Structure formats: C-alpha cells, structure tokens
Amino acid sequence: MNNYTDLLRRHNLKATPQRLAITDILQTHGHVSIELLYEIMLQKFNSISLATIYKNINIMLDNAFVQEVKIPNTKSVFELTKETHSHLVCEVCGSIQDIRVDLTKVMETQTDFKGFKVNTASVVFTGVCRNCKN
Amino acid sequence: MNNYTDLLRRHNLKATPQRLAITDILQTHGHVSIELLYEIMLQKFNSISLATIYKNINIMLDNAFVQEVKIPNTKSVFELTKETHSHLVCEVCGSIQDIRVDLTKVMETQTDFKGFKVNTASVVFTGVCRNCKN
DNA sequence: CTGACTGCAAACGTTTTGCACGGTA
DNA sequence: TACCGTGCAAAACGTTTGCAGTCAG
C-alpha cells in the first residue's frame, strides 16, 4: 500500500493494479504521452485496453493529481501534479525536463497586465538540451 | 488586392476568396478556434467545407504566417504570426489577449537551465480579465 | 489555358461510450 | 456482497485524403 494507494482512496477511487501502474509509470518517466503509456502498460498487462488508459487518465485529471502539458508542435504529455514548474522541451530529441522558474520577477517588471488578474502561468521553453548540443 | 493577397502570392499561393476571408477573420478576431472559424466562414460562403478550412490553416501554418496557440484545458486557437508575445487567457469568459512580456529578465535571473540552450518560450497566463472581475 | 483550389464523401486516427464480466474493499 | 473498474466492441469525434469540377492568374 504505497502513496498512490492512499491518494486514490482518498479520492474514493479503487487502487487497482492498472491505476497503480499508471501512477508508477508517471512517477518514473516524469512525462508520458498516451501512446507511450499504453506501450509500457502493455508490457505489464497483456490485455490492457486503451479505453482503460483513457478512463483513468481522465479520472486522474478530474481529481487533479495528474496534469496535461501542452507543448507547441507536439503531442500532449501527462505528469503527476507537483509544485508549480515550467518545462524545457528539446526540439532535437523531444526530451522534457522540469525547471523552476521565478516568475515573480516578470510579474514585478511587467507594467501592464491590462487589468488582468493572473492566477497561473504556463511556460514552455523550447530549445536544445545538453546532450543534443554535443 | 490587400496585404494578404500579396503575402499569399509571395508564398506561391492563390489568393482565393476563402483564403482572404480566413486572414481577414484572423485579423479581426485575433484568435479563433477551427470551430469558430468555420461558423464565421459559413456566413460568408454558404457551402464552405471544413476540409477547405483545415487545408488552408495547415498551409498557412506550413508557410508560417499563422500560428497555433496551445492553451491549458482548452482547444487550440490560431492567430496571424506577428512579433513574439504571450497570452492572457480569461478562465471566466475564455477571452484571449496578447501581451508583451519581457523574458530577458527571467533568462538573466534564471541561474540553472541545466545546459539547455533556449530558443523560444511559450507563455500563457491564466486568470480573470478586467471585464470579468466586475 | 493550366495548375491550383474547392467541396464533397470517404477514410483515418484518436477518444469516448455501453455493456457484461471480474475484482476491490 | 455490492459496486466500481476493466476490457471489448462499437460509436463518436476531429482531421485528413482522393477525386471531380471550378477558378485564379
């Protein structure tokens, strides 16, 4: 009975092997597309259904312990919800890294938000990662 | 023969009424989903096909004079390419405004990009717009 | 006049739904 | 034991493709 068993139950969700596998994979890989998640799940459950993957990802999104990351020119990936952070996306190898960015500086310097009350900021940096630079 | 007639021709694309209407709508509305674009186009061309909308948006994306804006928890919208900017998305009414954000401050303050060479940054602020605050 | 574009219909890939069976609590 | 969740198959979407007719240049 690991962390996610508890978390699932607290949300009145049953801790099925499939769900625990999904949270494990998200934890291990950090960011996964539906496609990749399905591939990895197939190795653990020979007859898992894509419908099950979708149903569970949607339930986890609804319960806010998983989030979708939308990236320009790419498929979305999913990650476990954690403290606010931004993403570095390598346009060469497609890898995604988390990064803490201090946006207070931006918010302070930014003179004109046009009367807009900002709640959250989604930031995706695209470029070339350390490995691919070489 | 307006701006977009020229622009289209410079890209070896014919300036058809449908294409000119699309660029006009983008210019007028700023940001439109495929769905909304289709609705508006239907008012001007009673038998326009969704296929035509998709084909043209894709051609305009390929030629880089239109860009897709990916927004958390929402459908993508399209905009005419202009100078780099960020977006303010109202979570109440769904409206989208452009905003200039100076990211050089972030890039300077940010100590650790993990060896990552940043090329572009996509920033979406989500919150409540001036109108909806009242 | 000719190649490019449009509109239609069909195809395709992705996501959702309904239902009977199986497993968690 | 009572539901909730799974897996399958079918349905529903959103997007793309192929083709015949039309139009811009």
Tab-separated table of C-alpha atoms (C1' of nucleotides) in Angstrom:
chain	number	residue	atom	x	y	z
A	1	MET	CA	0.000	0.000	0.000
A	2	ASN	CA	2.080	2.835	-1.366
A	3	ASN	CA	1.490	6.580	-1.642
A	4	TYR	CA	-0.822	6.312	-4.558
A	5	THR	CA	-2.983	3.661	-2.990
A	6	ASP	CA	-3.761	6.180	-0.280
A	7	LEU	CA	-4.161	9.042	-2.667
A	8	LEU	CA	-6.555	7.087	-4.848
A	9	ARG	CA	-8.650	6.000	-1.899
A	10	ARG	CA	-8.822	9.496	-0.537
A	11	HIS	CA	-10.487	10.370	-3.804
A	12	ASN	CA	-12.892	7.425	-3.493
A	13	LEU	CA	-11.124	5.595	-6.264
A	14	LYS	CA	-10.179	1.962	-6.034
A	15	ALA	CA	-6.485	1.207	-6.071
A	16	THR	CA	-6.485	-1.253	-8.929
A	17	PRO	CA	-3.256	-2.699	-10.315
A	18	GLN	CA	-3.835	-0.758	-13.522
A	19	ARG	CA	-4.112	2.562	-11.727
A	20	LEU	CA	-1.104	1.911	-9.548
A	21	ALA	CA	0.877	1.010	-12.642
A	22	ILE	CA	-0.111	4.284	-14.288
A	23	THR	CA	0.972	6.380	-11.319
A	24	ASP	CA	4.210	4.396	-11.090
A	25	ILE	CA	4.962	4.999	-14.743
A	26	LEU	CA	4.229	8.704	-14.421
A	27	GLN	CA	6.475	8.871	-11.393
A	28	THR	CA	9.293	7.019	-13.130
A	29	HIS	CA	9.119	8.651	-16.536
A	30	GLY	CA	8.056	12.118	-15.479
A	31	HIS	CA	6.174	12.906	-18.676
A	32	VAL	CA	4.386	10.420	-20.897
A	33	SER	CA	2.087	10.583	-23.885
A	34	ILE	CA	-0.987	8.345	-24.006
A	35	GLU	CA	0.758	6.378	-26.708
A	36	LEU	CA	3.850	5.691	-24.620
A	37	LEU	CA	1.800	4.991	-21.516
A	38	TYR	CA	-0.136	2.385	-23.443
A	39	GLU	CA	3.047	0.752	-24.729
A	40	ILE	CA	4.522	0.471	-21.269
A	41	MET	CA	1.260	-0.743	-19.760
A	42	LEU	CA	1.061	-3.479	-22.390
A	43	GLN	CA	4.267	-4.930	-21.006
A	44	LYS	CA	2.703	-5.287	-17.580
A	45	PHE	CA	-0.855	-6.208	-18.582
A	46	ASN	CA	-1.024	-8.233	-21.741
A	47	SER	CA	-4.656	-7.380	-22.357
A	48	ILE	CA	-4.966	-3.821	-21.096
A	49	SER	CA	-7.398	-1.723	-23.064
A	50	LEU	CA	-6.728	1.750	-24.379
A	51	ALA	CA	-10.159	2.621	-23.037
A	52	THR	CA	-8.928	1.859	-19.537
A	53	ILE	CA	-5.947	4.136	-20.024
A	54	TYR	CA	-8.141	6.970	-21.202
A	55	LYS	CA	-10.730	6.473	-18.475
A	56	ASN	CA	-8.074	6.510	-15.793
A	57	ILE	CA	-6.110	9.442	-17.121
A	58	ASN	CA	-9.360	11.389	-17.332
A	59	ILE	CA	-10.316	10.464	-13.785
A	60	MET	CA	-6.878	11.498	-12.581
A	61	LEU	CA	-7.182	14.784	-14.436
A	62	ASP	CA	-10.605	15.363	-12.881
A	63	ASN	CA	-9.169	14.682	-9.468
A	64	ALA	CA	-6.253	16.949	-10.229
A	65	PHE	CA	-3.458	14.601	-9.399
A	66	VAL	CA	-2.407	14.400	-12.984
A	67	GLN	CA	-1.939	17.326	-15.358
A	68	GLU	CA	-1.741	17.679	-19.092
A	69	VAL	CA	1.247	19.546	-20.522
A	70	LYS	CA	0.554	21.165	-23.869
A	71	ILE	CA	3.648	21.686	-25.946
A	72	PRO	CA	3.889	23.627	-29.220
A	73	ASN	CA	4.123	21.388	-32.291
A	74	THR	CA	3.908	18.177	-30.258
A	75	LYS	CA	1.511	15.779	-28.652
A	76	SER	CA	0.463	16.473	-25.106
A	77	VAL	CA	2.091	14.592	-22.280
A	78	PHE	CA	0.839	13.892	-18.779
A	79	GLU	CA	2.605	14.304	-15.458
A	80	LEU	CA	1.800	13.876	-11.782
A	81	THR	CA	0.759	17.147	-10.195
A	82	LYS	CA	3.509	18.670	-8.087
A	83	GLU	CA	4.708	22.144	-7.165
A	84	THR	CA	4.421	24.711	-9.930
A	85	HIS	CA	7.160	24.456	-12.511
A	86	SER	CA	7.967	25.067	-16.143
A	87	HIS	CA	9.266	22.813	-18.890
A	88	LEU	CA	12.294	22.586	-21.102
A	89	VAL	CA	11.496	20.773	-24.329
A	90	CYS	CA	14.328	19.661	-26.588
A	91	GLU	CA	13.439	20.154	-30.228
A	92	VAL	CA	16.057	17.614	-31.257
A	93	CYS	CA	15.350	14.566	-29.107
A	94	GLY	CA	11.968	15.538	-27.720
A	95	SER	CA	13.006	15.081	-24.111
A	96	ILE	CA	11.238	17.119	-21.452
A	97	GLN	CA	12.764	18.416	-18.254
A	98	ASP	CA	11.161	20.246	-15.363
A	99	ILE	CA	12.633	23.555	-14.318
A	100	ARG	CA	11.818	26.004	-11.572
A	101	VAL	CA	11.382	29.474	-12.945
A	102	ASP	CA	10.943	32.511	-10.798
A	103	LEU	CA	8.162	34.432	-12.438
A	104	THR	CA	7.805	36.980	-9.653
A	105	LYS	CA	10.473	38.961	-11.468
A	106	VAL	CA	8.325	39.030	-14.554
A	107	MET	CA	5.220	39.901	-12.634
A	108	GLU	CA	7.012	42.781	-10.927
A	109	THR	CA	8.628	44.193	-14.021
A	110	GLN	CA	5.576	43.729	-16.150
A	111	THR	CA	3.901	47.100	-16.031
A	112	ASP	CA	0.718	46.421	-17.889
A	113	PHE	CA	-1.404	43.335	-17.428
A	114	LYS	CA	-4.391	45.228	-18.796
A	115	GLY	CA	-6.379	44.875	-15.597
A	116	PHE	CA	-5.922	41.138	-15.766
A	117	LYS	CA	-5.658	39.170	-12.512
A	118	VAL	CA	-3.119	36.394	-13.170
A	119	ASN	CA	-3.687	33.108	-11.379
A	120	THR	CA	-1.286	30.751	-13.075
A	121	ALA	CA	1.373	30.871	-15.753
A	122	SER	CA	2.226	28.057	-18.122
A	123	VAL	CA	5.730	28.345	-19.520
A	124	VAL	CA	7.356	26.060	-22.045
A	125	PHE	CA	10.912	26.728	-23.199
A	126	THR	CA	11.863	25.116	-26.477
A	127	GLY	CA	15.465	24.645	-27.497
A	128	VAL	CA	18.287	22.146	-27.419
A	129	CYS	CA	19.176	20.065	-24.395
A	130	ARG	CA	22.681	19.487	-23.070
A	131	ASN	CA	23.013	16.055	-24.664
A	132	CYS	CA	21.916	17.164	-28.086
A	133	LYS	CA	24.252	20.140	-28.129
A	134	ASN	CA	27.143	17.728	-28.466
B	1	MET	CA	-5.602	43.458	-53.594
B	2	ASN	CA	-4.892	43.854	-49.890
B	3	ASN	CA	-1.925	42.838	-47.726
B	4	TYR	CA	-2.806	39.230	-47.649
B	5	THR	CA	-3.252	38.930	-51.357
B	6	ASP	CA	0.373	39.913	-51.673
B	7	LEU	CA	1.513	37.733	-48.826
B	8	LEU	CA	-0.263	34.717	-50.246
B	9	ARG	CA	1.196	35.248	-53.689
B	10	ARG	CA	4.661	35.680	-52.337
B	11	HIS	CA	4.264	32.170	-50.982
B	12	ASN	CA	3.011	30.898	-54.339
B	13	LEU	CA	-0.483	30.517	-53.009
B	14	LYS	CA	-3.530	31.715	-54.872
B	15	ALA	CA	-5.452	34.489	-53.216
B	16	THR	CA	-8.851	32.836	-53.243
B	17	PRO	CA	-11.868	34.460	-51.601
B	18	GLN	CA	-11.826	31.708	-48.962
B	19	ARG	CA	-8.231	32.377	-48.021
B	20	LEU	CA	-8.691	36.097	-47.904
B	21	ALA	CA	-11.711	35.607	-45.685
B	22	ILE	CA	-9.686	33.458	-43.318
B	23	THR	CA	-6.919	36.008	-42.978
B	24	ASP	CA	-9.493	38.758	-42.506
B	25	ILE	CA	-11.206	36.812	-39.749
B	26	LEU	CA	-7.910	36.122	-38.023
B	27	GLN	CA	-7.009	39.778	-38.268
B	28	THR	CA	-10.369	40.904	-36.912
B	29	HIS	CA	-10.810	38.344	-34.161
B	30	GLY	CA	-7.203	37.905	-33.170
B	31	HIS	CA	-7.584	34.314	-32.020
B	32	VAL	CA	-10.012	31.766	-33.404
B	33	SER	CA	-10.611	28.059	-32.991
B	34	ILE	CA	-11.282	25.931	-36.071
B	35	GLU	CA	-14.856	25.625	-34.878
B	36	LEU	CA	-15.419	29.371	-34.669
B	37	LEU	CA	-13.597	29.979	-37.926
B	38	TYR	CA	-15.923	27.524	-39.633
B	39	GLU	CA	-19.008	29.202	-38.167
B	40	ILE	CA	-17.945	32.624	-39.363
B	41	MET	CA	-16.923	31.321	-42.765
B	42	LEU	CA	-20.325	29.708	-43.180
B	43	GLN	CA	-21.894	33.134	-43.012
B	44	LYS	CA	-19.813	34.291	-45.965
B	45	PHE	CA	-19.746	31.094	-48.016
B	46	ASN	CA	-22.895	29.063	-47.674
B	47	SER	CA	-21.241	25.880	-48.852
B	48	ILE	CA	-17.736	26.146	-47.490
B	49	SER	CA	-16.255	22.834	-46.499
B	50	LEU	CA	-14.484	22.098	-43.230
B	51	ALA	CA	-11.864	20.373	-45.358
B	52	THR	CA	-11.085	23.676	-47.018
B	53	ILE	CA	-10.675	25.334	-43.632
B	54	TYR	CA	-8.277	22.636	-42.479
B	55	LYS	CA	-6.322	22.592	-45.700
B	56	ASN	CA	-5.856	26.326	-45.626
B	57	ILE	CA	-4.990	26.591	-41.965
B	58	ASN	CA	-2.416	23.854	-42.472
B	59	ILE	CA	-0.949	25.581	-45.490
B	60	MET	CA	-0.758	28.830	-43.541
B	61	LEU	CA	0.928	27.024	-40.655
B	62	ASP	CA	3.409	25.472	-43.078
B	63	ASN	CA	4.162	28.873	-44.514
B	64	ALA	CA	4.452	30.278	-41.013
B	65	PHE	CA	2.076	33.150	-41.364
B	66	VAL	CA	-0.345	31.550	-38.962
B	67	GLN	CA	0.490	30.028	-35.594
B	68	GLU	CA	-1.269	27.665	-33.257
B	69	VAL	CA	-1.664	28.738	-29.639
B	70	LYS	CA	-1.970	25.843	-27.203
B	71	ILE	CA	-3.792	26.746	-24.035
B	72	PRO	CA	-4.141	24.569	-20.909
B	73	ASN	CA	-7.593	22.988	-20.557
B	74	THR	CA	-8.874	24.469	-23.801
B	75	LYS	CA	-8.953	23.973	-27.524
B	76	SER	CA	-6.169	25.440	-29.551
B	77	VAL	CA	-6.700	28.713	-31.342
B	78	PHE	CA	-4.945	30.182	-34.359
B	79	GLU	CA	-3.512	33.644	-34.888
B	80	LEU	CA	-1.645	35.527	-37.567
B	81	THR	CA	2.090	35.454	-36.945
B	82	LYS	CA	3.406	38.705	-35.557
B	83	GLU	CA	6.150	39.801	-33.199
B	84	THR	CA	6.773	37.459	-30.260
B	85	HIS	CA	4.241	37.835	-27.497
B	86	SER	CA	2.460	35.984	-24.718
B	87	HIS	CA	-1.204	35.424	-23.955
B	88	LEU	CA	-3.643	36.278	-21.218
B	89	VAL	CA	-6.488	33.774	-21.088
B	90	CYS	CA	-9.563	34.549	-19.010
B	91	GLU	CA	-10.824	31.459	-17.240
B	92	VAL	CA	-14.264	33.028	-16.863
B	93	CYS	CA	-15.177	34.224	-20.343
B	94	GLY	CA	-12.469	32.483	-22.334
B	95	SER	CA	-11.247	35.658	-23.981
B	96	ILE	CA	-7.636	35.852	-25.076
B	97	GLN	CA	-5.468	38.956	-25.137
B	98	ASP	CA	-1.955	39.430	-26.404
B	99	ILE	CA	0.631	40.839	-24.065
B	100	ARG	CA	4.265	41.745	-24.421
B	101	VAL	CA	6.353	40.137	-21.746
B	102	ASP	CA	9.997	40.815	-21.238
B	103	LEU	CA	11.538	37.437	-20.670
B	104	THR	CA	15.111	38.663	-20.728
B	105	LYS	CA	14.700	39.300	-17.004
B	106	VAL	CA	13.813	35.671	-16.479
B	107	MET	CA	16.632	34.459	-18.646
B	108	GLU	CA	19.113	36.597	-16.736
B	109	THR	CA	17.924	35.699	-13.267
B	110	GLN	CA	17.494	32.063	-14.055
B	111	THR	CA	20.711	30.508	-12.855
B	112	ASP	CA	20.248	26.973	-13.989
B	113	PHE	CA	18.921	25.958	-17.352
B	114	LYS	CA	20.627	22.602	-16.987
B	115	GLY	CA	22.841	23.165	-20.007
B	116	PHE	CA	19.774	23.816	-22.100
B	117	LYS	CA	20.003	26.285	-24.985
B	118	VAL	CA	16.650	28.103	-25.064
B	119	ASN	CA	15.362	29.164	-28.463
B	120	THR	CA	11.791	30.169	-27.794
B	121	ALA	CA	9.455	30.494	-24.836
B	122	SER	CA	5.716	29.955	-24.906
B	123	VAL	CA	3.953	31.723	-22.056
B	124	VAL	CA	0.246	31.595	-21.239
B	125	PHE	CA	-1.116	33.440	-18.234
B	126	THR	CA	-4.449	32.200	-16.981
B	127	GLY	CA	-6.654	34.294	-14.724
B	128	VAL	CA	-9.539	36.729	-14.784
B	129	CYS	CA	-9.823	39.580	-17.249
B	130	ARG	CA	-10.800	43.122	-16.387
B	131	ASN	CA	-14.399	42.724	-17.513
B	132	CYS	CA	-14.985	39.523	-15.593
B	133	LYS	CA	-13.560	40.944	-12.390
B	134	ASN	CA	-16.643	43.166	-12.114
C	1	DC	C1'	-5.497	27.686	-70.622
C	2	DT	C1'	-3.453	25.219	-66.879
C	3	DG	C1'	-2.408	24.142	-62.456
C	4	DA	C1'	-4.047	25.110	-58.003
C	5	DC	C1'	-8.138	25.243	-55.012
C	6	DT	C1'	-12.750	23.947	-53.544
C	7	DG	C1'	-16.339	20.936	-51.884
C	8	DC	C1'	-17.958	16.518	-51.224
C	9	DA	C1'	-17.576	11.933	-49.479
C	10	DA	C1'	-14.940	8.533	-47.668
C	11	DA	C1'	-11.117	7.182	-44.774
C	12	DC	C1'	-8.392	7.603	-40.745
C	13	DG	C1'	-6.676	8.092	-36.034
C	14	DT	C1'	-7.952	9.283	-31.546
C	15	DT	C1'	-11.076	9.419	-27.758
C	16	DT	C1'	-15.492	8.128	-25.677
C	17	DT	C1'	-19.336	5.166	-24.595
C	18	DG	C1'	-22.206	0.933	-23.367
C	19	DC	C1'	-22.251	-3.278	-21.590
C	20	DA	C1'	-21.111	-7.813	-19.449
C	21	DC	C1'	-17.702	-9.714	-16.598
C	22	DG	C1'	-14.342	-9.520	-12.829
C	23	DG	C1'	-12.026	-7.648	-8.744
C	24	DT	C1'	-11.580	-4.347	-4.747
C	25	DA	C1'	-12.949	-3.126	-0.351
D	1	DT	C1'	-21.649	-8.972	-1.372
D	2	DA	C1'	-22.083	-4.568	-3.650
D	3	DC	C1'	-20.153	-1.616	-6.532
D	4	DC	C1'	-16.590	0.125	-9.096
D	5	DG	C1'	-13.358	-0.771	-12.701
D	6	DT	C1'	-11.841	-3.475	-16.714
D	7	DG	C1'	-11.836	-4.979	-21.435
D	8	DC	C1'	-14.104	-5.436	-25.627
D	9	DA	C1'	-16.649	-3.661	-29.442
D	10	DA	C1'	-18.995	-0.058	-31.357
D	11	DA	C1'	-19.784	4.730	-31.732
D	12	DA	C1'	-18.464	9.417	-31.909
D	13	DC	C1'	-15.168	12.994	-32.920
D	14	DG	C1'	-11.815	15.692	-35.245
D	15	DT	C1'	-8.821	15.762	-39.027
D	16	DT	C1'	-7.025	14.188	-43.491
D	17	DT	C1'	-7.283	12.373	-48.118
D	18	DG	C1'	-8.858	11.479	-53.022
D	19	DC	C1'	-11.255	12.994	-56.607
D	20	DA	C1'	-14.081	15.624	-59.992
D	21	DG	C1'	-15.380	20.068	-61.053
D	22	DT	C1'	-14.122	25.163	-60.824
D	23	DC	C1'	-11.458	29.268	-60.639
D	24	DA	C1'	-7.367	32.371	-60.231
D	25	DG	C1'	-3.536	34.008	-62.667
